[in-house]
Amino acid sequence: MSDCLFCKIINGEIPSSKVYEDDKVYAFNDIDPQAPVHFLVVPKTHIASALEIDDSNSDIVGHVFKVVAKLANEMGFGKAGYRIVNNCGKNGGQTVGHLHFHVLAGRNIGWPPG
Ligand code: 5GP
Ligand code: ZN
Protein backbone atom coordinates (compact mmCIF):
# COMPACT_ATOMS: atom_id res chain seq x y z
CA MET A 1 0.00 0.00 0.00
CA SER A 2 1.68 3.18 -1.24
CA ASP A 3 0.86 5.53 1.64
CA CYS A 4 1.45 3.04 4.47
CA LEU A 5 4.37 3.75 6.82
CA PHE A 6 5.18 0.09 7.50
CA CYS A 7 4.89 -0.88 3.81
CA LYS A 8 7.49 1.85 3.16
CA ILE A 9 9.72 0.43 5.90
CA ILE A 10 9.35 -3.09 4.48
CA ASN A 11 10.33 -2.00 0.96
CA GLY A 12 13.24 0.13 2.23
CA GLU A 13 11.79 3.54 1.31
CA ILE A 14 12.05 4.50 4.99
CA PRO A 15 15.14 3.26 6.89
CA SER A 16 14.78 0.95 9.88
CA SER A 17 16.93 -1.09 12.22
CA LYS A 18 16.33 -4.63 10.99
CA VAL A 19 16.09 -7.49 13.47
CA TYR A 20 14.91 -10.29 11.17
CA GLU A 21 13.46 -10.90 7.73
CA ASP A 22 12.08 -13.82 5.77
CA ASP A 23 9.69 -14.17 2.85
CA LYS A 24 6.62 -13.52 5.02
CA VAL A 25 7.61 -11.05 7.77
CA TYR A 26 9.94 -8.16 8.52
CA ALA A 27 11.04 -7.29 12.09
CA PHE A 28 12.65 -4.00 13.14
CA ASN A 29 13.36 -2.05 16.30
CA ASP A 30 10.63 0.32 17.48
CA ILE A 31 11.64 3.98 17.10
CA ASP A 32 10.33 4.73 20.62
CA PRO A 33 11.32 1.67 22.69
CA GLN A 34 9.28 0.92 25.80
CA ALA A 35 11.65 -1.78 27.09
CA PRO A 36 15.33 -2.76 26.61
CA VAL A 37 14.13 -5.05 23.83
CA HIS A 38 11.27 -3.63 21.75
CA PHE A 39 10.84 -4.60 18.15
CA LEU A 40 7.92 -4.95 15.79
CA VAL A 41 7.11 -7.95 13.62
CA VAL A 42 5.01 -7.10 10.57
CA PRO A 43 3.65 -9.22 7.72
CA LYS A 44 5.10 -8.20 4.36
CA THR A 45 1.58 -8.28 2.95
CA HIS A 46 -0.46 -5.21 3.89
CA ILE A 47 -3.15 -6.19 6.42
CA ALA A 48 -4.70 -3.16 8.10
CA SER A 49 -5.25 -4.67 11.55
CA ALA A 50 -6.07 -7.85 13.48
CA LEU A 51 -9.71 -7.17 12.63
CA GLU A 52 -8.91 -8.17 9.02
CA ILE A 53 -7.57 -11.61 9.92
CA ASP A 54 -9.64 -14.37 8.33
CA ASP A 55 -9.20 -17.79 6.70
CA SER A 56 -7.28 -16.24 3.82
CA ASN A 57 -4.46 -14.77 5.91
CA SER A 58 -4.54 -16.22 9.45
CA ASP A 59 -1.46 -18.42 8.82
CA ILE A 60 0.69 -15.32 9.31
CA VAL A 61 -0.22 -15.14 13.02
CA GLY A 62 1.26 -18.57 13.77
CA HIS A 63 4.29 -17.71 11.69
CA VAL A 64 4.85 -14.50 13.69
CA PHE A 65 4.73 -16.37 17.01
CA LYS A 66 7.11 -19.03 15.65
CA VAL A 67 9.58 -16.36 14.48
CA VAL A 68 9.41 -14.59 17.85
CA ALA A 69 10.16 -17.86 19.70
CA LYS A 70 13.19 -18.42 17.45
CA LEU A 71 14.42 -14.85 18.00
CA ALA A 72 13.80 -15.13 21.76
CA ASN A 73 16.11 -18.14 21.87
CA GLU A 74 18.73 -16.62 19.59
CA MET A 75 18.71 -13.16 21.22
CA GLY A 76 18.67 -14.63 24.73
CA PHE A 77 15.51 -13.14 26.24
CA GLY A 78 13.35 -16.23 25.92
CA LYS A 79 14.06 -17.79 29.28
CA ALA A 80 13.43 -14.58 31.26
CA GLY A 81 10.21 -14.04 29.34
CA TYR A 82 8.68 -11.55 27.00
CA ARG A 83 5.40 -10.09 25.86
CA ILE A 84 3.84 -10.03 22.40
CA VAL A 85 1.31 -7.21 21.98
CA ASN A 86 -1.10 -6.42 19.20
CA ASN A 87 -3.01 -3.15 19.44
CA CYS A 88 -6.16 -3.22 17.30
CA GLY A 89 -8.20 -0.17 16.39
CA LYS A 90 -8.73 3.08 18.25
CA ASN A 91 -9.60 1.67 21.66
CA GLY A 92 -6.82 -0.88 21.32
CA GLY A 93 -4.31 1.92 20.89
CA GLN A 94 -3.32 1.18 17.29
CA THR A 95 -1.58 4.15 15.66
CA VAL A 96 -0.18 2.58 12.46
CA GLY A 97 -2.65 0.93 10.10
CA HIS A 98 -0.55 -2.09 9.13
CA LEU A 99 -0.83 -5.22 11.31
CA HIS A 100 2.11 -5.45 13.69
CA PHE A 101 3.11 -7.34 16.80
CA HIS A 102 5.22 -5.62 19.45
CA VAL A 103 7.82 -7.80 21.19
CA LEU A 104 8.84 -6.41 24.59
CA ALA A 105 11.52 -7.91 26.82
CA GLY A 106 14.47 -7.14 29.05
CA ARG A 107 12.47 -5.93 32.05
CA ASN A 108 9.42 -7.03 33.97
CA ILE A 109 6.55 -5.79 31.79
CA GLY A 110 3.69 -4.57 33.99
CA TRP A 111 0.12 -5.83 34.03
CA PRO A 112 -2.69 -4.80 33.73
CA PRO A 113 -2.29 -2.32 30.87
CA GLY A 114 -3.34 1.28 31.49
P1 5GP B 1 0.86 0.92 17.65
O1 5GP B 1 0.66 2.11 18.53
O2 5GP B 1 0.15 1.11 16.31
O3 5GP B 1 0.52 -0.39 18.30
O4 5GP B 1 2.40 0.84 17.38
C1 5GP B 1 3.06 1.59 16.42
C2 5GP B 1 4.50 1.58 16.81
O5 5GP B 1 5.26 2.01 15.70
C3 5GP B 1 4.84 2.55 17.96
O6 5GP B 1 5.40 1.80 19.04
C4 5GP B 1 5.82 3.53 17.35
O7 5GP B 1 6.85 3.91 18.23
C5 5GP B 1 6.34 2.77 16.15
N1 5GP B 1 6.74 3.61 15.05
C6 5GP B 1 6.03 4.66 14.52
N2 5GP B 1 6.70 5.20 13.49
C7 5GP B 1 7.85 4.49 13.35
C8 5GP B 1 8.96 4.59 12.45
O8 5GP B 1 9.04 5.43 11.55
N3 5GP B 1 9.97 3.69 12.63
C9 5GP B 1 9.93 2.74 13.61
N4 5GP B 1 10.98 1.91 13.70
N5 5GP B 1 8.91 2.62 14.47
C10 5GP B 1 7.88 3.48 14.34
ZN1 ZN C 1 1.16 -1.47 4.91
PDB file of N, CA and C in Angstrom, residues 9 13 18 21 41 43 46 56 67 86:
ATOM      1  N   ILE A   9       8.585   0.991   5.150  1.00  0.00           N
ATOM      2  CA  ILE A   9       9.716   0.432   5.900  1.00  0.00           C
ATOM      3  C   ILE A   9      10.095  -0.934   5.320  1.00  0.00           C
ATOM      4  N   GLU A  13      11.957   2.092   1.593  1.00  0.00           N
ATOM      5  CA  GLU A  13      11.789   3.538   1.306  1.00  0.00           C
ATOM      6  C   GLU A  13      12.088   4.384   2.540  1.00  0.00           C
ATOM      7  N   LYS A  18      16.869  -3.282  11.217  1.00  0.00           N
ATOM      8  CA  LYS A  18      16.326  -4.626  10.985  1.00  0.00           C
ATOM      9  C   LYS A  18      16.760  -5.622  12.054  1.00  0.00           C
ATOM     10  N   GLU A  21      14.285 -10.956   8.944  1.00  0.00           N
ATOM     11  CA  GLU A  21      13.463 -10.901   7.730  1.00  0.00           C
ATOM     12  C   GLU A  21      13.376 -12.278   7.115  1.00  0.00           C
ATOM     13  N   VAL A  41       7.128  -6.944  14.676  1.00  0.00           N
ATOM     14  CA  VAL A  41       7.110  -7.949  13.616  1.00  0.00           C
ATOM     15  C   VAL A  41       5.883  -7.662  12.751  1.00  0.00           C
ATOM     16  N   PRO A  43       3.749  -8.436   8.964  1.00  0.00           N
ATOM     17  CA  PRO A  43       3.649  -9.218   7.723  1.00  0.00           C
ATOM     18  C   PRO A  43       4.049  -8.359   6.531  1.00  0.00           C
ATOM     19  N   HIS A  46       0.279  -6.235   3.141  1.00  0.00           N
ATOM     20  CA  HIS A  46      -0.460  -5.210   3.891  1.00  0.00           C
ATOM     21  C   HIS A  46      -1.774  -5.780   4.403  1.00  0.00           C
ATOM     22  N   SER A  56      -8.213 -16.461   4.922  1.00  0.00           N
ATOM     23  CA  SER A  56      -7.278 -16.243   3.816  1.00  0.00           C
ATOM     24  C   SER A  56      -5.880 -15.829   4.274  1.00  0.00           C
ATOM     25  N   VAL A  67       8.383 -17.200  14.687  1.00  0.00           N
ATOM     26  CA  VAL A  67       9.577 -16.363  14.480  1.00  0.00           C
ATOM     27  C   VAL A  67      10.010 -15.719  15.797  1.00  0.00           C
ATOM     28  N   ASN A  86      -0.487  -6.980  20.406  1.00  0.00           N
ATOM     29  CA  ASN A  86      -1.103  -6.419  19.202  1.00  0.00           C
ATOM     30  C   ASN A  86      -2.166  -5.414  19.626  1.00  0.00           C
TER      31      ASN A  86
END
